[in-house]
């Protein structure tokens, strides 16, 4: 089940009184596929949305639209609700739609619930991506004027919405997770908002864990490479002059490194018979490295 369908189900469960039914149906009608004073066609791939349209229309107009469905070649089901003739005329009168021009009536929205109206718009032409993949909510509006009005409406409630044309269709879209959260809450889907917020927290924690793991892996590689170089130097010194010729301090760190390739400098410092700091251990390894370099260059005299 998609996240969009979760939002639709939550919205539908909240449309439970006369004013909310009136406002929600207005959004569904105004943003439906076809809207004329003789024929109205509401289409959706969501059975939940189609059933709500059928129910709301019956409650508001005391008439039932013709509902049908058919399966496409790709296996998806398209649900259709049709309103004709006198019923379509009644819609235009009740919602004060002038001619066949679609426009949001600010007085109707002000009288009723703006959030529920926008919920109806979402049910008619909205969708939202699974937040585990990306943050994207959009409305595929039937006309350019409606897209512009909807974008303005969303801006007025503090939501950052943009418009574009995709394959000849007017799209109002929202990208930011916070704007999507605000929109879902506004249209009556607070539980889905919490789900999105939880997913965002999960993704943030997962990303931080990955960064820490990558950082740890890089640090481990760095420690191992440094240790291998130190062992190489120590073995050269042992072969040429013998570790017994080293001072007690150098011989002890050299032997610890030979026996513990995975030890950090700090761990070596803490393990010494007389513990020293990480920088102190690093200083001793630098002295061993200098000795090894001199031996590679054929140096006869080296500082022990």
PDB file of C-alpha atoms in Angstrom:
ATOM      1  CA  UNK A   1       0.000   0.000   0.000  1.00  0.00           C
ATOM      2  CA  UNK A   2       1.410   3.413  -1.008  1.00  0.00           C
ATOM      3  CA  UNK A   3       1.995   6.377   1.274  1.00  0.00           C
ATOM      4  CA  UNK A   4      -0.419   8.415  -0.901  1.00  0.00           C
ATOM      5  CA  UNK A   5      -3.191   5.924  -0.153  1.00  0.00           C
ATOM      6  CA  UNK A   6      -2.412   6.153   3.564  1.00  0.00           C
ATOM      7  CA  UNK A   7      -2.905   9.923   3.322  1.00  0.00           C
ATOM      8  CA  UNK A   8      -6.158   9.504   1.387  1.00  0.00           C
ATOM      9  CA  UNK A   9      -7.574   7.056   3.929  1.00  0.00           C
ATOM     10  CA  UNK A  10      -6.732   9.377   6.828  1.00  0.00           C
ATOM     11  CA  UNK A  11      -8.291  12.353   5.046  1.00  0.00           C
ATOM     12  CA  UNK A  12     -11.465  10.411   4.293  1.00  0.00           C
ATOM     13  CA  UNK A  13     -11.867   9.415   7.928  1.00  0.00           C
ATOM     14  CA  UNK A  14     -11.793  13.088   8.969  1.00  0.00           C
ATOM     15  CA  UNK A  15     -14.588  14.318   6.656  1.00  0.00           C
ATOM     16  CA  UNK A  16     -17.368  13.729   9.150  1.00  0.00           C
ATOM     17  CA  UNK A  17     -19.748  16.720   9.331  1.00  0.00           C
ATOM     18  CA  UNK A  18     -21.883  18.834   7.000  1.00  0.00           C
ATOM     19  CA  UNK A  19     -19.487  21.764   6.532  1.00  0.00           C
ATOM     20  CA  UNK A  20     -16.478  19.509   5.993  1.00  0.00           C
ATOM     21  CA  UNK A  21     -18.357  17.394   3.469  1.00  0.00           C
ATOM     22  CA  UNK A  22     -19.393  20.519   1.554  1.00  0.00           C
ATOM     23  CA  UNK A  23     -15.844  21.944   1.467  1.00  0.00           C
ATOM     24  CA  UNK A  24     -14.148  18.656   0.624  1.00  0.00           C
ATOM     25  CA  UNK A  25     -16.568  17.949  -2.228  1.00  0.00           C
ATOM     26  CA  UNK A  26     -15.939  21.461  -3.583  1.00  0.00           C
ATOM     27  CA  UNK A  27     -12.217  20.712  -3.860  1.00  0.00           C
ATOM     28  CA  UNK A  28     -12.872  17.337  -5.484  1.00  0.00           C
ATOM     29  CA  UNK A  29     -15.316  18.801  -8.003  1.00  0.00           C
ATOM     30  CA  UNK A  30     -13.302  21.893  -8.901  1.00  0.00           C
ATOM     31  CA  UNK A  31     -10.132  19.884  -9.545  1.00  0.00           C
ATOM     32  CA  UNK A  32     -11.848  16.885 -11.177  1.00  0.00           C
ATOM     33  CA  UNK A  33     -10.908  15.753 -14.666  1.00  0.00           C
ATOM     34  CA  UNK A  34     -13.939  17.220 -16.441  1.00  0.00           C
ATOM     35  CA  UNK A  35     -16.179  19.990 -15.136  1.00  0.00           C
ATOM     36  CA  UNK A  36     -18.978  21.500 -17.262  1.00  0.00           C
ATOM     37  CA  UNK A  37     -22.550  22.455 -16.489  1.00  0.00           C
ATOM     38  CA  UNK A  38     -23.740  19.358 -18.375  1.00  0.00           C
ATOM     39  CA  UNK A  39     -21.132  16.766 -17.482  1.00  0.00           C
ATOM     40  CA  UNK A  40     -18.733  16.232 -14.579  1.00  0.00           C
ATOM     41  CA  UNK A  41     -16.246  13.371 -14.456  1.00  0.00           C
ATOM     42  CA  UNK A  42     -14.217  12.548 -11.351  1.00  0.00           C
ATOM     43  CA  UNK A  43     -11.483   9.954 -11.961  1.00  0.00           C
ATOM     44  CA  UNK A  44      -8.954   8.408  -9.618  1.00  0.00           C
ATOM     45  CA  UNK A  45      -6.764   5.345  -9.278  1.00  0.00           C
ATOM     46  CA  UNK A  46      -7.818   5.345  -5.627  1.00  0.00           C
ATOM     47  CA  UNK A  47     -10.979   3.446  -4.801  1.00  0.00           C
ATOM     48  CA  UNK A  48     -11.023   5.276  -1.463  1.00  0.00           C
ATOM     49  CA  UNK A  49     -11.190   8.681  -3.177  1.00  0.00           C
ATOM     50  CA  UNK A  50     -13.878   7.550  -5.638  1.00  0.00           C
ATOM     51  CA  UNK A  51     -16.044   6.087  -2.871  1.00  0.00           C
ATOM     52  CA  UNK A  52     -15.758   9.298  -0.845  1.00  0.00           C
ATOM     53  CA  UNK A  53     -16.756  11.391  -3.871  1.00  0.00           C
ATOM     54  CA  UNK A  54     -19.781   9.153  -4.398  1.00  0.00           C
ATOM     55  CA  UNK A  55     -20.715   9.412  -0.717  1.00  0.00           C
ATOM     56  CA  UNK A  56     -20.175  13.174  -0.432  1.00  0.00           C
ATOM     57  CA  UNK A  57     -22.132  13.924  -3.592  1.00  0.00           C
ATOM     58  CA  UNK A  58     -25.048  11.898  -2.281  1.00  0.00           C
ATOM     59  CA  UNK A  59     -24.933  13.708   1.066  1.00  0.00           C
ATOM     60  CA  UNK A  60     -24.735  17.219  -0.421  1.00  0.00           C
ATOM     61  CA  UNK A  61     -26.988  16.868  -3.486  1.00  0.00           C
ATOM     62  CA  UNK A  62     -29.209  13.932  -2.534  1.00  0.00           C
ATOM     63  CA  UNK A  63     -28.315  12.236  -5.802  1.00  0.00           C
ATOM     64  CA  UNK A  64     -25.893   9.453  -6.664  1.00  0.00           C
ATOM     65  CA  UNK A  65     -23.320   9.829  -9.436  1.00  0.00           C
ATOM     66  CA  UNK A  66     -22.743   6.897 -11.775  1.00  0.00           C
ATOM     67  CA  UNK A  67     -19.700   4.994 -10.540  1.00  0.00           C
ATOM     68  CA  UNK A  68     -17.666   2.634 -12.694  1.00  0.00           C
ATOM     69  CA  UNK A  69     -14.210   1.093 -12.876  1.00  0.00           C
ATOM     70  CA  UNK A  70     -12.024  -0.595 -15.437  1.00  0.00           C
ATOM     71  CA  UNK A  71      -8.611  -2.247 -15.399  1.00  0.00           C
ATOM     72  CA  UNK A  72      -5.911  -0.787 -17.611  1.00  0.00           C
ATOM     73  CA  UNK A  73      -3.385  -2.808 -19.595  1.00  0.00           C
ATOM     74  CA  UNK A  74      -0.744  -2.153 -16.931  1.00  0.00           C
ATOM     75  CA  UNK A  75      -2.997  -3.697 -14.290  1.00  0.00           C
ATOM     76  CA  UNK A  76      -3.987  -0.495 -12.469  1.00  0.00           C
ATOM     77  CA  UNK A  77      -7.666   0.160 -11.827  1.00  0.00           C
ATOM     78  CA  UNK A  78      -9.244   3.496 -12.801  1.00  0.00           C
ATOM     79  CA  UNK A  79     -12.371   4.516 -10.880  1.00  0.00           C
ATOM     80  CA  UNK A  80     -14.841   6.942 -12.492  1.00  0.00           C
ATOM     81  CA  UNK A  81     -17.762   8.922 -11.048  1.00  0.00           C
ATOM     82  CA  UNK A  82     -19.976  10.739 -13.556  1.00  0.00           C
ATOM     83  CA  UNK A  83     -22.510  13.521 -12.926  1.00  0.00           C
ATOM     84  CA  UNK A  84     -24.766  14.587 -15.779  1.00  0.00           C
ATOM     85  CA  UNK A  85     -27.369  17.143 -16.832  1.00  0.00           C
ATOM     86  CA  UNK A  86     -29.555  18.469 -13.994  1.00  0.00           C
ATOM     87  CA  UNK A  87     -27.166  17.214 -11.304  1.00  0.00           C
ATOM     88  CA  UNK A  88     -24.246  18.967 -13.019  1.00  0.00           C
ATOM     89  CA  UNK A  89     -26.297  22.174 -13.223  1.00  0.00           C
ATOM     90  CA  UNK A  90     -27.042  21.882  -9.509  1.00  0.00           C
ATOM     91  CA  UNK A  91     -23.322  21.715  -8.790  1.00  0.00           C
ATOM     92  CA  UNK A  92     -22.713  24.933 -10.720  1.00  0.00           C
ATOM     93  CA  UNK A  93     -25.505  26.715  -8.862  1.00  0.00           C
ATOM     94  CA  UNK A  94     -24.573  25.527  -5.385  1.00  0.00           C
ATOM     95  CA  UNK A  95     -20.864  26.271  -5.748  1.00  0.00           C
ATOM     96  CA  UNK A  96     -21.427  29.457  -7.781  1.00  0.00           C
ATOM     97  CA  UNK A  97     -19.304  28.304 -10.719  1.00  0.00           C
ATOM     98  CA  UNK A  98     -19.621  30.862 -13.535  1.00  0.00           C
ATOM     99  CA  UNK A  99     -19.960  29.372 -17.020  1.00  0.00           C
ATOM    100  CA  UNK A 100     -17.333  26.711 -17.563  1.00  0.00           C
ATOM    101  CA  UNK A 101     -14.521  28.733 -15.998  1.00  0.00           C
ATOM    102  CA  UNK A 102     -12.835  27.118 -13.007  1.00  0.00           C
ATOM    103  CA  UNK A 103     -11.726  29.367 -10.171  1.00  0.00           C
ATOM    104  CA  UNK A 104     -11.510  28.957  -6.416  1.00  0.00           C
ATOM    105  CA  UNK A 105     -14.272  30.979  -4.752  1.00  0.00           C
ATOM    106  CA  UNK A 106     -12.624  32.641  -1.759  1.00  0.00           C
ATOM    107  CA  UNK A 107     -15.985  33.249  -0.076  1.00  0.00           C
ATOM    108  CA  UNK A 108     -16.857  29.543  -0.106  1.00  0.00           C
ATOM    109  CA  UNK A 109     -13.436  28.672   1.298  1.00  0.00           C
ATOM    110  CA  UNK A 110     -13.651  31.379   3.965  1.00  0.00           C
ATOM    111  CA  UNK A 111     -17.095  30.199   5.060  1.00  0.00           C
ATOM    112  CA  UNK A 112     -16.015  26.580   5.257  1.00  0.00           C
ATOM    113  CA  UNK A 113     -12.802  24.809   6.048  1.00  0.00           C
ATOM    114  CA  UNK A 114      -9.851  25.806   3.867  1.00  0.00           C
ATOM    115  CA  UNK A 115      -7.917  22.749   5.020  1.00  0.00           C
ATOM    116  CA  UNK A 116     -10.721  20.340   4.108  1.00  0.00           C
ATOM    117  CA  UNK A 117     -11.134  22.045   0.716  1.00  0.00           C
ATOM    118  CA  UNK A 118      -7.406  21.474   0.069  1.00  0.00           C
ATOM    119  CA  UNK A 119      -7.882  17.879   1.224  1.00  0.00           C
ATOM    120  CA  UNK A 120     -10.517  17.507  -1.491  1.00  0.00           C
ATOM    121  CA  UNK A 121      -8.039  18.903  -4.019  1.00  0.00           C
ATOM    122  CA  UNK A 122      -5.494  16.307  -2.898  1.00  0.00           C
ATOM    123  CA  UNK A 123      -8.056  13.520  -3.289  1.00  0.00           C
ATOM    124  CA  UNK A 124      -8.839  14.760  -6.805  1.00  0.00           C
ATOM    125  CA  UNK A 125      -5.331  15.272  -8.171  1.00  0.00           C
ATOM    126  CA  UNK A 126      -2.721  14.950  -5.427  1.00  0.00           C
ATOM    127  CA  UNK A 127      -0.016  12.430  -4.667  1.00  0.00           C
ATOM    128  CA  UNK A 128       2.926  12.165  -2.295  1.00  0.00           C
ATOM    129  CA  UNK A 129       6.026  10.013  -2.598  1.00  0.00           C
ATOM    130  CA  UNK A 130       7.081   7.413  -0.067  1.00  0.00           C
ATOM    131  CA  UNK A 131       9.211   9.460   2.383  1.00  0.00           C
ATOM    132  CA  UNK A 132      11.709   6.617   2.651  1.00  0.00           C
ATOM    133  CA  UNK A 133      12.676   7.409  -0.958  1.00  0.00           C
ATOM    134  CA  UNK A 134      12.258  11.163  -1.437  1.00  0.00           C
ATOM    135  CA  UNK A 135      10.264  14.146  -0.217  1.00  0.00           C
ATOM    136  CA  UNK A 136       7.845  15.173  -2.971  1.00  0.00           C
ATOM    137  CA  UNK A 137       4.163  16.096  -2.921  1.00  0.00           C
ATOM    138  CA  UNK A 138       2.321  17.335  -5.987  1.00  0.00           C
ATOM    139  CA  UNK A 139      -1.055  18.289  -7.439  1.00  0.00           C
ATOM    140  CA  UNK A 140      -1.699  17.605 -11.136  1.00  0.00           C
ATOM    141  CA  UNK A 141      -4.125  20.474 -11.773  1.00  0.00           C
ATOM    142  CA  UNK A 142      -6.604  20.425 -14.689  1.00  0.00           C
ATOM    143  CA  UNK A 143      -6.037  24.103 -15.590  1.00  0.00           C
ATOM    144  CA  UNK A 144      -3.242  26.664 -15.337  1.00  0.00           C
ATOM    145  CA  UNK A 145      -5.402  29.178 -13.465  1.00  0.00           C
ATOM    146  CA  UNK A 146      -6.263  26.636 -10.774  1.00  0.00           C
ATOM    147  CA  UNK A 147      -2.593  25.698 -10.421  1.00  0.00           C
ATOM    148  CA  UNK A 148      -1.687  29.347  -9.860  1.00  0.00           C
ATOM    149  CA  UNK A 149      -4.482  29.832  -7.311  1.00  0.00           C
ATOM    150  CA  UNK A 150      -3.554  26.651  -5.447  1.00  0.00           C
ATOM    151  CA  UNK A 151       0.116  27.671  -5.266  1.00  0.00           C
ATOM    152  CA  UNK A 152      -0.939  31.047  -3.840  1.00  0.00           C
ATOM    153  CA  UNK A 153      -3.225  29.361  -1.302  1.00  0.00           C
ATOM    154  CA  UNK A 154      -0.351  27.141  -0.130  1.00  0.00           C
ATOM    155  CA  UNK A 155       2.012  30.112   0.084  1.00  0.00           C
ATOM    156  CA  UNK A 156      -0.544  31.884   2.282  1.00  0.00           C
ATOM    157  CA  UNK A 157      -0.326  29.091   4.869  1.00  0.00           C
ATOM    158  CA  UNK A 158       3.488  29.179   4.815  1.00  0.00           C
ATOM    159  CA  UNK A 159       4.118  26.267   2.437  1.00  0.00           C
ATOM    160  CA  UNK A 160       6.769  26.640  -0.255  1.00  0.00           C
ATOM    161  CA  UNK A 161       5.077  25.457  -3.455  1.00  0.00           C
ATOM    162  CA  UNK A 162       6.236  25.834  -7.044  1.00  0.00           C
ATOM    163  CA  UNK A 163       4.566  25.298 -10.408  1.00  0.00           C
ATOM    164  CA  UNK A 164       5.739  23.665 -13.620  1.00  0.00           C
ATOM    165  CA  UNK A 165       4.333  22.072 -16.764  1.00  0.00           C
ATOM    166  CA  UNK A 166       5.038  18.362 -17.214  1.00  0.00           C
ATOM    167  CA  UNK A 167       3.884  16.662 -20.408  1.00  0.00           C
ATOM    168  CA  UNK A 168       1.304  19.406 -20.930  1.00  0.00           C
ATOM    169  CA  UNK A 169      -0.056  19.156 -17.392  1.00  0.00           C
ATOM    170  CA  UNK A 170       0.016  21.947 -14.807  1.00  0.00           C
ATOM    171  CA  UNK A 171       1.814  20.717 -11.688  1.00  0.00           C
ATOM    172  CA  UNK A 172       1.991  22.357  -8.276  1.00  0.00           C
ATOM    173  CA  UNK A 173       4.744  20.642  -6.303  1.00  0.00           C
ATOM    174  CA  UNK A 174       6.315  20.766  -2.841  1.00  0.00           C
ATOM    175  CA  UNK A 175       9.816  19.432  -2.146  1.00  0.00           C
ATOM    176  CA  UNK A 176      10.913  20.348   1.379  1.00  0.00           C
ATOM    177  CA  UNK A 177      10.085  17.807   4.078  1.00  0.00           C
ATOM    178  CA  UNK A 178       8.892  20.521   6.487  1.00  0.00           C
ATOM    179  CA  UNK A 179       6.552  22.030   3.870  1.00  0.00           C
ATOM    180  CA  UNK A 180       5.167  18.557   3.131  1.00  0.00           C
ATOM    181  CA  UNK A 181       4.658  17.950   6.852  1.00  0.00           C
ATOM    182  CA  UNK A 182       2.787  21.266   7.141  1.00  0.00           C
ATOM    183  CA  UNK A 183       0.650  20.401   4.102  1.00  0.00           C
ATOM    184  CA  UNK A 184      -0.280  16.928   5.352  1.00  0.00           C
ATOM    185  CA  UNK A 185      -1.252  18.327   8.735  1.00  0.00           C
ATOM    186  CA  UNK A 186      -3.240  21.127   7.065  1.00  0.00           C
ATOM    187  CA  UNK A 187      -5.284  18.712   4.940  1.00  0.00           C
ATOM    188  CA  UNK A 188      -6.121  16.449   7.860  1.00  0.00           C
ATOM    189  CA  UNK A 189      -3.457  13.717   7.830  1.00  0.00           C
ATOM    190  CA  UNK A 190      -1.521  14.253  11.102  1.00  0.00           C
ATOM    191  CA  UNK A 191      -0.710  10.561  11.549  1.00  0.00           C
ATOM    192  CA  UNK A 192       0.924  10.484   8.123  1.00  0.00           C
ATOM    193  CA  UNK A 193       2.808  13.635   9.114  1.00  0.00           C
ATOM    194  CA  UNK A 194       4.202  11.785  12.142  1.00  0.00           C
ATOM    195  CA  UNK A 195       5.128   8.842   9.925  1.00  0.00           C
ATOM    196  CA  UNK A 196       7.031  11.184   7.622  1.00  0.00           C
ATOM    197  CA  UNK A 197       8.784  12.837  10.577  1.00  0.00           C
ATOM    198  CA  UNK A 198       9.761   9.450  12.008  1.00  0.00           C
ATOM    199  CA  UNK A 199      11.127   8.392   8.631  1.00  0.00           C
ATOM    200  CA  UNK A 200      13.145  11.615   8.429  1.00  0.00           C
ATOM    201  CA  UNK A 201      14.607  10.954  11.889  1.00  0.00           C
ATOM    202  CA  UNK A 202      15.421   7.376  10.877  1.00  0.00           C
ATOM    203  CA  UNK A 203      17.130   8.546   7.675  1.00  0.00           C
ATOM    204  CA  UNK A 204      19.127  11.169   9.585  1.00  0.00           C
ATOM    205  CA  UNK A 205      20.300   8.585  12.127  1.00  0.00           C
ATOM    206  CA  UNK A 206      21.129   6.090   9.373  1.00  0.00           C
ATOM    207  CA  UNK A 207      23.104   8.710   7.441  1.00  0.00           C
ATOM    208  CA  UNK A 208      25.011   9.725  10.564  1.00  0.00           C
ATOM    209  CA  UNK A 209      25.746   6.075  11.337  1.00  0.00           C
ATOM    210  CA  UNK A 210      27.009   5.562   7.793  1.00  0.00           C
ATOM    211  CA  UNK A 211      29.232   8.625   8.051  1.00  0.00           C
ATOM    212  CA  UNK A 212      30.619   7.417  11.377  1.00  0.00           C
ATOM    213  CA  UNK A 213      31.181   3.927   9.948  1.00  0.00           C
ATOM    214  CA  UNK A 214      32.921   5.355   6.899  1.00  0.00           C
ATOM    215  CA  UNK A 215      35.030   7.587   9.106  1.00  0.00           C
ATOM    216  CA  UNK A 216      35.920   4.650  11.376  1.00  0.00           C
ATOM    217  CA  UNK A 217      36.813   2.524   8.369  1.00  0.00           C
ATOM    218  CA  UNK A 218      39.033   5.294   7.021  1.00  0.00           C
ATOM    219  CA  UNK A 219      40.706   5.699  10.410  1.00  0.00           C
ATOM    220  CA  UNK A 220      41.261   1.950  10.688  1.00  0.00           C
ATOM    221  CA  UNK A 221      42.842   1.877   7.237  1.00  0.00           C
ATOM    222  CA  UNK A 222      45.054   4.782   8.223  1.00  0.00           C
ATOM    223  CA  UNK A 223      46.132   3.062  11.463  1.00  0.00           C
ATOM    224  CA  UNK A 224      46.854  -0.227   9.684  1.00  0.00           C
ATOM    225  CA  UNK A 225      48.903   1.452   6.939  1.00  0.00           C
ATOM    226  CA  UNK A 226      50.901   3.383   9.525  1.00  0.00           C
ATOM    227  CA  UNK A 227      51.430   0.214  11.563  1.00  0.00           C
ATOM    228  CA  UNK A 228      52.614  -1.729   8.493  1.00  0.00           C
ATOM    229  CA  UNK A 229      55.161   0.989   7.741  1.00  0.00           C
ATOM    230  CA  UNK A 230      56.338   0.946  11.367  1.00  0.00           C
ATOM    231  CA  UNK A 231      56.696  -2.851  11.293  1.00  0.00           C
ATOM    232  CA  UNK A 232      58.645  -2.625   8.052  1.00  0.00           C
ATOM    233  CA  UNK A 233      61.052  -0.129   9.664  1.00  0.00           C
ATOM    234  CA  UNK A 234      61.388  -2.227  12.842  1.00  0.00           C
ATOM    235  CA  UNK A 235      62.118  -5.445  10.903  1.00  0.00           C
ATOM    236  CA  UNK A 236      64.781  -3.661   8.878  1.00  0.00           C
ATOM    237  CA  UNK A 237      66.428  -2.372  12.046  1.00  0.00           C
ATOM    238  CA  UNK A 238      66.220  -5.833  13.618  1.00  0.00           C
ATOM    239  CA  UNK A 239      67.799  -7.441  10.548  1.00  0.00           C
ATOM    240  CA  UNK A 240      70.648  -4.974  10.201  1.00  0.00           C
ATOM    241  CA  UNK A 241      71.611  -4.113  13.768  1.00  0.00           C
ATOM    242  CA  UNK A 242      69.213  -6.084  16.009  1.00  0.00           C
ATOM    243  CA  UNK A 243      66.594  -4.722  18.369  1.00  0.00           C
ATOM    244  CA  UNK A 244      68.850  -5.446  21.330  1.00  0.00           C
ATOM    245  CA  UNK A 245      71.025  -2.547  20.180  1.00  0.00           C
ATOM    246  CA  UNK A 246      68.172  -0.100  20.665  1.00  0.00           C
ATOM    247  CA  UNK A 247      67.529   1.903  23.818  1.00  0.00           C
ATOM    248  CA  UNK A 248      65.046   0.377  26.250  1.00  0.00           C
ATOM    249  CA  UNK A 249      62.401   2.956  25.291  1.00  0.00           C
ATOM    250  CA  UNK A 250      62.654   2.311  21.542  1.00  0.00           C
ATOM    251  CA  UNK A 251      62.967  -1.455  21.935  1.00  0.00           C
ATOM    252  CA  UNK A 252      59.779  -1.607  24.030  1.00  0.00           C
ATOM    253  CA  UNK A 253      57.600   0.311  21.539  1.00  0.00           C
ATOM    254  CA  UNK A 254      59.148  -1.646  18.662  1.00  0.00           C
ATOM    255  CA  UNK A 255      58.311  -4.975  20.274  1.00  0.00           C
ATOM    256  CA  UNK A 256      54.769  -3.859  21.137  1.00  0.00           C
ATOM    257  CA  UNK A 257      54.180  -2.849  17.528  1.00  0.00           C
ATOM    258  CA  UNK A 258      55.505  -6.174  16.203  1.00  0.00           C
ATOM    259  CA  UNK A 259      53.167  -8.042  18.530  1.00  0.00           C
ATOM    260  CA  UNK A 260      50.090  -5.782  18.012  1.00  0.00           C
ATOM    261  CA  UNK A 261      49.527  -4.483  14.493  1.00  0.00           C
ATOM    262  CA  UNK A 262      46.019  -3.258  15.352  1.00  0.00           C
ATOM    263  CA  UNK A 263      47.034  -1.189  18.403  1.00  0.00           C
ATOM    264  CA  UNK A 264      46.607   2.585  18.177  1.00  0.00           C
ATOM    265  CA  UNK A 265      49.379   4.895  19.340  1.00  0.00           C
ATOM    266  CA  UNK A 266      47.345   5.768  22.414  1.00  0.00           C
ATOM    267  CA  UNK A 267      46.872   2.083  23.304  1.00  0.00           C
ATOM    268  CA  UNK A 268      50.586   1.448  22.914  1.00  0.00           C
ATOM    269  CA  UNK A 269      51.345   4.421  25.155  1.00  0.00           C
ATOM    270  CA  UNK A 270      48.998   3.076  27.830  1.00  0.00           C
ATOM    271  CA  UNK A 271      50.548  -0.415  27.619  1.00  0.00           C
ATOM    272  CA  UNK A 272      54.172   0.638  28.114  1.00  0.00           C
ATOM    273  CA  UNK A 273      55.866  -0.187  31.401  1.00  0.00           C
ATOM    274  CA  UNK A 274      55.949   3.548  31.979  1.00  0.00           C
ATOM    275  CA  UNK A 275      52.852   4.893  30.174  1.00  0.00           C
ATOM    276  CA  UNK A 276      53.295   7.945  27.955  1.00  0.00           C
ATOM    277  CA  UNK A 277      51.048  10.057  25.745  1.00  0.00           C
ATOM    278  CA  UNK A 278      50.110   9.361  22.142  1.00  0.00           C
ATOM    279  CA  UNK A 279      52.445  12.105  20.967  1.00  0.00           C
ATOM    280  CA  UNK A 280      55.257  10.552  22.975  1.00  0.00           C
ATOM    281  CA  UNK A 281      54.739   7.186  21.245  1.00  0.00           C
ATOM    282  CA  UNK A 282      54.571   8.932  17.873  1.00  0.00           C
ATOM    283  CA  UNK A 283      57.884  10.647  18.621  1.00  0.00           C
ATOM    284  CA  UNK A 284      59.551   7.268  19.324  1.00  0.00           C
ATOM    285  CA  UNK A 285      58.235   5.780  16.079  1.00  0.00           C
ATOM    286  CA  UNK A 286      59.584   8.793  14.213  1.00  0.00           C
ATOM    287  CA  UNK A 287      63.015   8.054  15.671  1.00  0.00           C
ATOM    288  CA  UNK A 288      62.708   4.429  14.523  1.00  0.00           C
ATOM    289  CA  UNK A 289      61.610   5.581  11.057  1.00  0.00           C
ATOM    290  CA  UNK A 290      64.611   7.927  10.824  1.00  0.00           C
ATOM    291  CA  UNK A 291      66.938   5.064  11.805  1.00  0.00           C
ATOM    292  CA  UNK A 292      65.417   2.803   9.165  1.00  0.00           C
ATOM    293  CA  UNK A 293      65.725   5.504   6.474  1.00  0.00           C
ATOM    294  CA  UNK A 294      69.404   5.987   7.339  1.00  0.00           C
ATOM    295  CA  UNK A 295      69.959   2.236   7.093  1.00  0.00           C
ATOM    296  CA  UNK A 296      68.282   2.177   3.670  1.00  0.00           C
ATOM    297  CA  UNK A 297      70.673   4.885   2.525  1.00  0.00           C
ATOM    298  CA  UNK A 298      73.612   2.823   3.798  1.00  0.00           C
ATOM    299  CA  UNK A 299      74.281   4.942   6.845  1.00  0.00           C
ATOM    300  CA  UNK A 300      76.977   3.485   9.094  1.00  0.00           C
ATOM    301  CA  UNK A 301      76.261   5.544  12.160  1.00  0.00           C
ATOM    302  CA  UNK A 302      72.762   5.825  13.501  1.00  0.00           C
ATOM    303  CA  UNK A 303      71.396   7.306  16.689  1.00  0.00           C
ATOM    304  CA  UNK A 304      70.058   4.631  19.007  1.00  0.00           C
TER     305      UNK A 304
END
